[in-house]
């Protein structure tokens, strides 16, 4: 994995675990500016949004993952769940 | 609840399909019945039994043991079929609790007369929810408890985040009770792939601090709840 991408995922993980969701979102958004269309970052950002019940933004992230990788079962599972809310 | 309930869902349109699969996901035994073979194929690995049967085949319904279920859910669009089946399940099979989907008020009235225990209007209910949600996207659910009281699930407004229930003092300021908080807890095991677990804090202590994304489950007078919905 690209070292910069690794750092982004680690920092996002750290903020998410400390329930500092706003910072986690900022980090992943910065990450997307550096690595557009990166499915790992989009997926994690989707999870952060989903966990804070920002349903529309979470859906967008999972849709983006599926646009890039239509077979991504995790993103599919989350999107299906959110559509049912 | 004591012993585990046993359910039957008859009619597997989108509503019946979701009810049946949700109950099965929650670990209950579910018999799903529909006349359409394709619908039975779709659901067969998701419920306990999936049986292709005409809803008016009384002999067939008896043979599959429908009288043994605790709750039967009739999710059939066709009004005549839904009424005939409701009456058969209540009068002949003596099923304890029958729930039926009604397409409109007239249909609902007839079901009520037959003795259906619970009538639901999914179209009307979801339209009401959608309307509410469009007005205030932070409302996740509303259950009418009486003509004056509601139970509302609402995303905690930003101004409450970081404060304890005691500091906000819902009872004094808004005259409502917080009966639970639904919270998603980060539970990641892999560093690079985030995940969370849903948790519910029943009857939270006054010291409980609200976190961003919390869903507050509140009970109170409708007009008092509306004040919070507008925050």
CSV table of C-alpha atoms in Angstrom, one decimal:
chain,number,residue,atom,x,y,z
A,1,UNK,CA,0.0,0.0,0.0
A,2,UNK,CA,1.1,3.5,-0.8
A,3,UNK,CA,2.6,5.0,2.5
A,4,UNK,CA,0.6,8.2,2.3
A,5,UNK,CA,-2.6,6.2,1.8
A,6,UNK,CA,-1.7,4.0,4.8
A,7,UNK,CA,-1.2,7.1,6.9
A,8,UNK,CA,-4.6,8.4,5.9
A,9,UNK,CA,-6.3,5.2,6.8
A,10,UNK,CA,-4.5,5.0,10.1
A,11,UNK,CA,-5.4,8.5,11.0
A,12,UNK,CA,-9.0,8.0,10.1
A,13,UNK,CA,-9.1,4.9,12.1
A,14,UNK,CA,-7.7,6.7,15.1
A,15,UNK,CA,-10.2,9.5,15.0
A,16,UNK,CA,-13.1,7.2,14.3
A,17,UNK,CA,-12.2,5.0,17.3
A,18,UNK,CA,-12.0,8.1,19.5
A,19,UNK,CA,-15.4,9.1,18.3
A,20,UNK,CA,-14.0,12.2,16.8
A,21,UNK,CA,-16.1,11.8,13.6
A,22,UNK,CA,-15.7,15.2,12.2
A,23,UNK,CA,-11.9,14.8,12.1
A,24,UNK,CA,-12.2,11.3,10.6
A,25,UNK,CA,-14.3,12.8,7.9
A,26,UNK,CA,-11.8,15.6,7.2
A,27,UNK,CA,-8.9,13.1,7.0
A,28,UNK,CA,-10.7,10.8,4.5
A,29,UNK,CA,-11.8,13.8,2.4
A,30,UNK,CA,-8.2,15.0,2.3
A,31,UNK,CA,-7.3,11.4,1.3
A,32,UNK,CA,-9.8,11.5,-1.6
A,33,UNK,CA,-8.2,14.7,-2.9
A,34,UNK,CA,-4.9,12.8,-3.0
A,35,UNK,CA,-6.3,9.5,-4.1
A,36,UNK,CA,-9.5,10.1,-6.1
A,37,UNK,CA,-11.6,7.0,-6.7
A,38,UNK,CA,-9.9,5.0,-3.9
A,39,UNK,CA,-12.4,2.5,-2.8
A,40,UNK,CA,-10.8,1.9,0.7
A,41,UNK,CA,-11.1,5.5,1.6
A,42,UNK,CA,-14.6,5.9,0.1
A,43,UNK,CA,-15.7,2.8,2.0
A,44,UNK,CA,-14.3,4.0,5.3
A,45,UNK,CA,-15.8,7.5,4.8
A,46,UNK,CA,-19.2,5.7,4.1
A,47,UNK,CA,-18.9,3.9,7.4
A,48,UNK,CA,-18.1,7.1,9.4
A,49,UNK,CA,-21.2,8.8,7.8
A,50,UNK,CA,-23.3,5.7,8.4
A,51,UNK,CA,-22.3,5.4,12.0
A,52,UNK,CA,-23.3,9.0,12.7
A,53,UNK,CA,-26.6,8.5,10.9
A,54,UNK,CA,-25.8,10.8,8.0
A,55,UNK,CA,-27.6,8.4,5.7
A,56,UNK,CA,-27.6,10.4,2.4
A,57,UNK,CA,-23.8,11.0,2.5
A,58,UNK,CA,-23.1,7.4,3.5
A,59,UNK,CA,-25.2,6.2,0.5
A,60,UNK,CA,-23.2,8.4,-1.8
A,61,UNK,CA,-19.9,6.9,-0.6
A,62,UNK,CA,-21.1,3.3,-1.0
A,63,UNK,CA,-22.5,4.1,-4.4
A,64,UNK,CA,-19.2,5.5,-5.4
A,65,UNK,CA,-17.4,2.3,-4.3
A,66,UNK,CA,-19.9,0.3,-6.4
A,67,UNK,CA,-19.3,2.5,-9.4
A,68,UNK,CA,-15.6,1.7,-9.2
A,69,UNK,CA,-16.0,-2.0,-8.1
A,70,UNK,CA,-19.5,-3.3,-8.9
A,71,UNK,CA,-18.7,-6.6,-7.1
A,72,UNK,CA,-17.9,-5.0,-3.7
A,73,UNK,CA,-20.1,-7.1,-1.4
A,74,UNK,CA,-19.4,-5.0,1.7
A,75,UNK,CA,-20.5,-1.8,0.0
A,76,UNK,CA,-23.5,-3.5,-1.5
A,77,UNK,CA,-24.6,-4.8,2.0
A,78,UNK,CA,-24.3,-1.4,3.5
A,79,UNK,CA,-26.1,0.4,0.7
A,80,UNK,CA,-29.0,-2.1,0.8
A,81,UNK,CA,-29.3,-1.6,4.5
A,82,UNK,CA,-29.4,2.2,4.1
A,83,UNK,CA,-31.9,2.1,1.3
A,84,UNK,CA,-34.3,0.3,3.7
A,85,UNK,CA,-34.1,3.0,6.4
B,1,UNK,CA,-42.0,-12.7,25.5
B,2,UNK,CA,-41.5,-16.3,26.7
B,3,UNK,CA,-41.5,-18.9,24.0
B,4,UNK,CA,-40.4,-17.9,20.6
B,5,UNK,CA,-43.2,-16.9,18.3
B,6,UNK,CA,-43.9,-18.7,15.0
B,7,UNK,CA,-45.0,-16.5,12.1
B,8,UNK,CA,-46.6,-17.0,8.7
B,9,UNK,CA,-46.5,-14.4,5.9
B,10,UNK,CA,-48.9,-14.9,3.1
B,11,UNK,CA,-48.3,-12.8,-0.1
B,12,UNK,CA,-44.7,-12.0,-1.0
B,13,UNK,CA,-44.9,-8.7,-2.8
B,14,UNK,CA,-42.3,-6.2,-1.6
B,15,UNK,CA,-44.0,-5.6,1.7
B,16,UNK,CA,-44.6,-9.3,2.5
B,17,UNK,CA,-41.0,-10.2,1.4
B,18,UNK,CA,-39.5,-7.6,3.7
B,19,UNK,CA,-41.6,-8.6,6.7
B,20,UNK,CA,-40.8,-12.3,6.2
B,21,UNK,CA,-37.1,-11.8,5.8
B,22,UNK,CA,-36.8,-9.3,8.6
B,23,UNK,CA,-38.5,-11.7,11.0
B,24,UNK,CA,-36.3,-14.5,9.9
B,25,UNK,CA,-33.1,-12.3,10.2
B,26,UNK,CA,-34.2,-11.7,13.8
B,27,UNK,CA,-34.2,-15.5,14.4
B,28,UNK,CA,-37.9,-16.3,14.2
B,29,UNK,CA,-39.4,-19.2,12.4
B,30,UNK,CA,-41.3,-18.0,9.4
B,31,UNK,CA,-43.4,-19.8,6.8
B,32,UNK,CA,-43.7,-17.7,3.6
B,33,UNK,CA,-46.5,-18.5,1.2
B,34,UNK,CA,-47.2,-17.2,-2.3
B,35,UNK,CA,-48.8,-18.5,-5.5
B,36,UNK,CA,-45.8,-17.3,-7.6
B,37,UNK,CA,-43.0,-19.9,-7.9
B,38,UNK,CA,-40.4,-17.2,-8.6
B,39,UNK,CA,-41.2,-15.4,-5.4
B,40,UNK,CA,-40.9,-18.7,-3.5
B,41,UNK,CA,-37.5,-19.4,-5.1
B,42,UNK,CA,-36.3,-15.9,-4.2
B,43,UNK,CA,-37.1,-16.3,-0.5
B,44,UNK,CA,-36.6,-20.0,0.0
B,45,UNK,CA,-33.1,-19.8,1.6
B,46,UNK,CA,-34.0,-16.8,3.8
B,47,UNK,CA,-37.0,-18.2,5.8
B,48,UNK,CA,-37.7,-21.5,7.6
B,49,UNK,CA,-40.2,-22.8,5.0
B,50,UNK,CA,-41.2,-21.3,1.7
B,51,UNK,CA,-44.3,-22.8,0.2
B,52,UNK,CA,-46.0,-22.2,-3.2
B,53,UNK,CA,-49.7,-22.2,-2.6
B,54,UNK,CA,-52.8,-20.4,-3.6
B,55,UNK,CA,-53.9,-18.3,-0.6
B,56,UNK,CA,-57.5,-19.5,-1.1
B,57,UNK,CA,-56.6,-23.2,-1.1
B,58,UNK,CA,-58.0,-23.9,2.4
B,59,UNK,CA,-57.0,-27.6,2.3
B,60,UNK,CA,-53.5,-26.7,1.4
B,61,UNK,CA,-53.2,-24.1,4.1
B,62,UNK,CA,-54.3,-26.6,6.7
B,63,UNK,CA,-51.9,-29.2,5.4
B,64,UNK,CA,-48.9,-26.9,5.8
B,65,UNK,CA,-49.9,-26.5,9.5
B,66,UNK,CA,-50.9,-22.8,9.3
B,67,UNK,CA,-53.2,-23.2,12.4
B,68,UNK,CA,-50.0,-23.7,14.5
B,69,UNK,CA,-48.6,-20.2,13.9
B,70,UNK,CA,-48.8,-17.6,16.6
B,71,UNK,CA,-49.0,-14.7,14.2
B,72,UNK,CA,-50.2,-14.7,10.5
B,73,UNK,CA,-49.5,-11.7,8.3
B,74,UNK,CA,-51.6,-11.2,5.3
B,75,UNK,CA,-49.8,-9.1,2.7
B,76,UNK,CA,-52.0,-9.6,-0.3
B,77,UNK,CA,-52.9,-6.8,-2.7
B,78,UNK,CA,-56.1,-8.3,-4.0
B,79,UNK,CA,-58.9,-7.0,-1.7
B,80,UNK,CA,-61.3,-9.9,-2.2
B,81,UNK,CA,-58.5,-12.5,-1.5
B,82,UNK,CA,-57.2,-10.7,1.5
B,83,UNK,CA,-60.8,-10.5,3.0
B,84,UNK,CA,-61.6,-14.2,2.3
B,85,UNK,CA,-58.3,-15.3,3.7
B,86,UNK,CA,-58.6,-13.1,6.8
B,87,UNK,CA,-61.9,-14.6,7.6
B,88,UNK,CA,-60.6,-18.2,7.1
B,89,UNK,CA,-57.7,-17.6,9.4
B,90,UNK,CA,-59.7,-16.0,12.2
B,91,UNK,CA,-62.9,-18.1,12.0
B,92,UNK,CA,-61.7,-21.5,10.9
B,93,UNK,CA,-58.1,-21.8,11.8
B,94,UNK,CA,-58.6,-19.7,15.0
B,95,UNK,CA,-55.1,-18.1,14.6
B,96,UNK,CA,-54.5,-16.0,17.7
B,97,UNK,CA,-53.1,-12.9,16.1
B,98,UNK,CA,-53.8,-11.9,12.5
B,99,UNK,CA,-52.2,-8.9,10.9
B,100,UNK,CA,-53.4,-7.7,7.5
B,101,UNK,CA,-52.2,-5.1,5.1
B,102,UNK,CA,-55.0,-2.8,3.9
B,103,UNK,CA,-54.8,-0.8,0.7
B,104,UNK,CA,-57.2,1.8,1.8
B,105,UNK,CA,-59.6,2.8,4.6
B,106,UNK,CA,-62.5,0.9,3.1
B,107,UNK,CA,-60.5,-2.3,2.9
B,108,UNK,CA,-59.3,-1.7,6.5
B,109,UNK,CA,-62.9,-1.3,7.8
B,110,UNK,CA,-63.9,-4.7,6.4
B,111,UNK,CA,-60.8,-6.4,7.9
B,112,UNK,CA,-61.7,-4.8,11.2
B,113,UNK,CA,-65.2,-6.3,11.1
B,114,UNK,CA,-63.9,-9.7,10.4
B,115,UNK,CA,-61.9,-9.5,13.6
B,116,UNK,CA,-58.4,-9.0,12.2
B,117,UNK,CA,-56.3,-8.0,15.2
B,118,UNK,CA,-54.1,-5.4,13.6
B,119,UNK,CA,-54.5,-3.6,10.3
B,120,UNK,CA,-51.7,-1.8,8.7
B,121,UNK,CA,-51.7,0.8,6.0
B,122,UNK,CA,-48.1,0.7,4.7
B,123,UNK,CA,-48.7,3.1,1.9
B,124,UNK,CA,-50.3,5.7,4.1
B,125,UNK,CA,-47.8,5.2,6.9
B,126,UNK,CA,-44.7,5.4,4.7
B,127,UNK,CA,-46.2,8.5,3.0
B,128,UNK,CA,-46.6,10.1,6.4
B,129,UNK,CA,-43.0,9.2,7.4
B,130,UNK,CA,-41.7,10.5,4.1
B,131,UNK,CA,-43.5,13.8,4.5
B,132,UNK,CA,-42.2,14.1,8.0
B,133,UNK,CA,-38.7,13.2,6.9
B,134,UNK,CA,-38.7,15.7,4.1
B,135,UNK,CA,-39.8,18.4,6.5
B,136,UNK,CA,-37.2,17.3,9.1
B,137,UNK,CA,-34.6,14.9,7.8
B,138,UNK,CA,-33.4,14.2,11.3
B,139,UNK,CA,-36.5,12.2,12.3
B,140,UNK,CA,-35.9,8.5,12.0
B,141,UNK,CA,-39.2,7.2,13.3
B,142,UNK,CA,-42.5,8.3,14.8
B,143,UNK,CA,-44.9,6.1,16.6
B,144,UNK,CA,-48.2,7.5,17.7
B,145,UNK,CA,-48.9,6.4,21.3
B,146,UNK,CA,-52.2,8.3,21.7
B,147,UNK,CA,-53.9,11.3,20.1
B,148,UNK,CA,-51.7,13.6,22.1
B,149,UNK,CA,-48.5,11.6,22.7
B,150,UNK,CA,-45.8,10.4,20.3
B,151,UNK,CA,-42.6,8.3,20.5
B,152,UNK,CA,-40.1,9.9,18.3
B,153,UNK,CA,-36.6,8.8,17.2
B,154,UNK,CA,-34.6,11.8,16.3
B,155,UNK,CA,-30.9,12.4,15.5
B,156,UNK,CA,-29.4,14.5,18.3
B,157,UNK,CA,-29.3,18.1,17.2
B,158,UNK,CA,-25.8,19.6,17.0
B,159,UNK,CA,-26.4,21.9,20.0
B,160,UNK,CA,-26.8,18.9,22.3
B,161,UNK,CA,-23.6,17.1,21.2
B,162,UNK,CA,-21.0,17.0,24.0
B,163,UNK,CA,-23.5,17.8,26.7
B,164,UNK,CA,-24.9,15.4,29.3
B,165,UNK,CA,-28.7,14.8,29.6
B,166,UNK,CA,-28.5,16.5,33.0
B,167,UNK,CA,-27.0,19.6,31.4
B,168,UNK,CA,-29.6,19.8,28.7
B,169,UNK,CA,-32.4,19.0,31.2
B,170,UNK,CA,-35.0,17.8,28.6
B,171,UNK,CA,-37.7,17.4,31.2
B,172,UNK,CA,-37.6,21.0,32.4
B,173,UNK,CA,-36.8,22.7,29.2
B,174,UNK,CA,-38.9,20.7,26.8
B,175,UNK,CA,-41.2,18.6,29.1
B,176,UNK,CA,-40.2,15.3,27.4
B,177,UNK,CA,-38.5,12.1,28.5
B,178,UNK,CA,-35.5,10.5,26.8
B,179,UNK,CA,-36.2,6.8,27.2
B,180,UNK,CA,-33.2,5.5,25.2
B,181,UNK,CA,-30.2,6.5,23.1
B,182,UNK,CA,-29.3,4.5,20.0
B,183,UNK,CA,-25.6,4.7,19.4
B,184,UNK,CA,-23.2,3.2,16.9
B,185,UNK,CA,-20.0,2.2,18.6
B,186,UNK,CA,-16.8,2.0,16.5
B,187,UNK,CA,-15.7,-1.6,16.6
B,188,UNK,CA,-13.0,-1.9,14.0
B,189,UNK,CA,-10.9,-5.0,14.2
B,190,UNK,CA,-8.9,-4.4,11.0
B,191,UNK,CA,-7.0,-1.1,10.9
B,192,UNK,CA,-7.8,-0.3,7.3
B,193,UNK,CA,-11.4,-1.3,7.3
B,194,UNK,CA,-13.8,0.5,9.6
B,195,UNK,CA,-16.9,-1.0,11.2
B,196,UNK,CA,-19.2,-0.3,14.0
B,197,UNK,CA,-21.8,-2.0,16.3
B,198,UNK,CA,-25.2,-0.7,17.0
B,199,UNK,CA,-26.0,-0.3,20.7
B,200,UNK,CA,-28.9,1.0,22.7
B,201,UNK,CA,-28.7,2.6,26.1
B,202,UNK,CA,-32.0,2.1,27.7
B,203,UNK,CA,-33.1,4.6,30.3
B,204,UNK,CA,-29.8,6.6,30.1
B,205,UNK,CA,-28.4,8.1,33.3
B,206,UNK,CA,-28.4,11.9,33.7
B,207,UNK,CA,-24.6,11.8,33.4
B,208,UNK,CA,-24.8,10.3,29.9
B,209,UNK,CA,-23.1,12.5,27.4
B,210,UNK,CA,-24.6,12.9,23.9
B,211,UNK,CA,-22.2,12.0,21.0
B,212,UNK,CA,-22.5,13.1,17.4
B,213,UNK,CA,-24.9,10.8,15.5
B,214,UNK,CA,-26.8,9.6,18.6
B,215,UNK,CA,-30.5,8.8,18.0
B,216,UNK,CA,-32.6,10.0,20.9
B,217,UNK,CA,-35.7,8.0,21.6
B,218,UNK,CA,-38.2,10.4,23.2
B,219,UNK,CA,-41.7,10.3,24.5
B,220,UNK,CA,-43.8,13.3,25.1
B,221,UNK,CA,-46.7,15.5,24.0
B,222,UNK,CA,-46.7,16.0,20.2
B,223,UNK,CA,-46.3,19.8,20.5
B,224,UNK,CA,-43.3,19.5,22.9
B,225,UNK,CA,-41.6,17.0,20.6
B,226,UNK,CA,-42.1,19.3,17.6
B,227,UNK,CA,-40.0,21.9,19.4
B,228,UNK,CA,-37.0,19.6,19.4
B,229,UNK,CA,-37.6,18.5,15.9
B,230,UNK,CA,-37.2,22.1,14.8
B,231,UNK,CA,-33.9,22.6,16.5
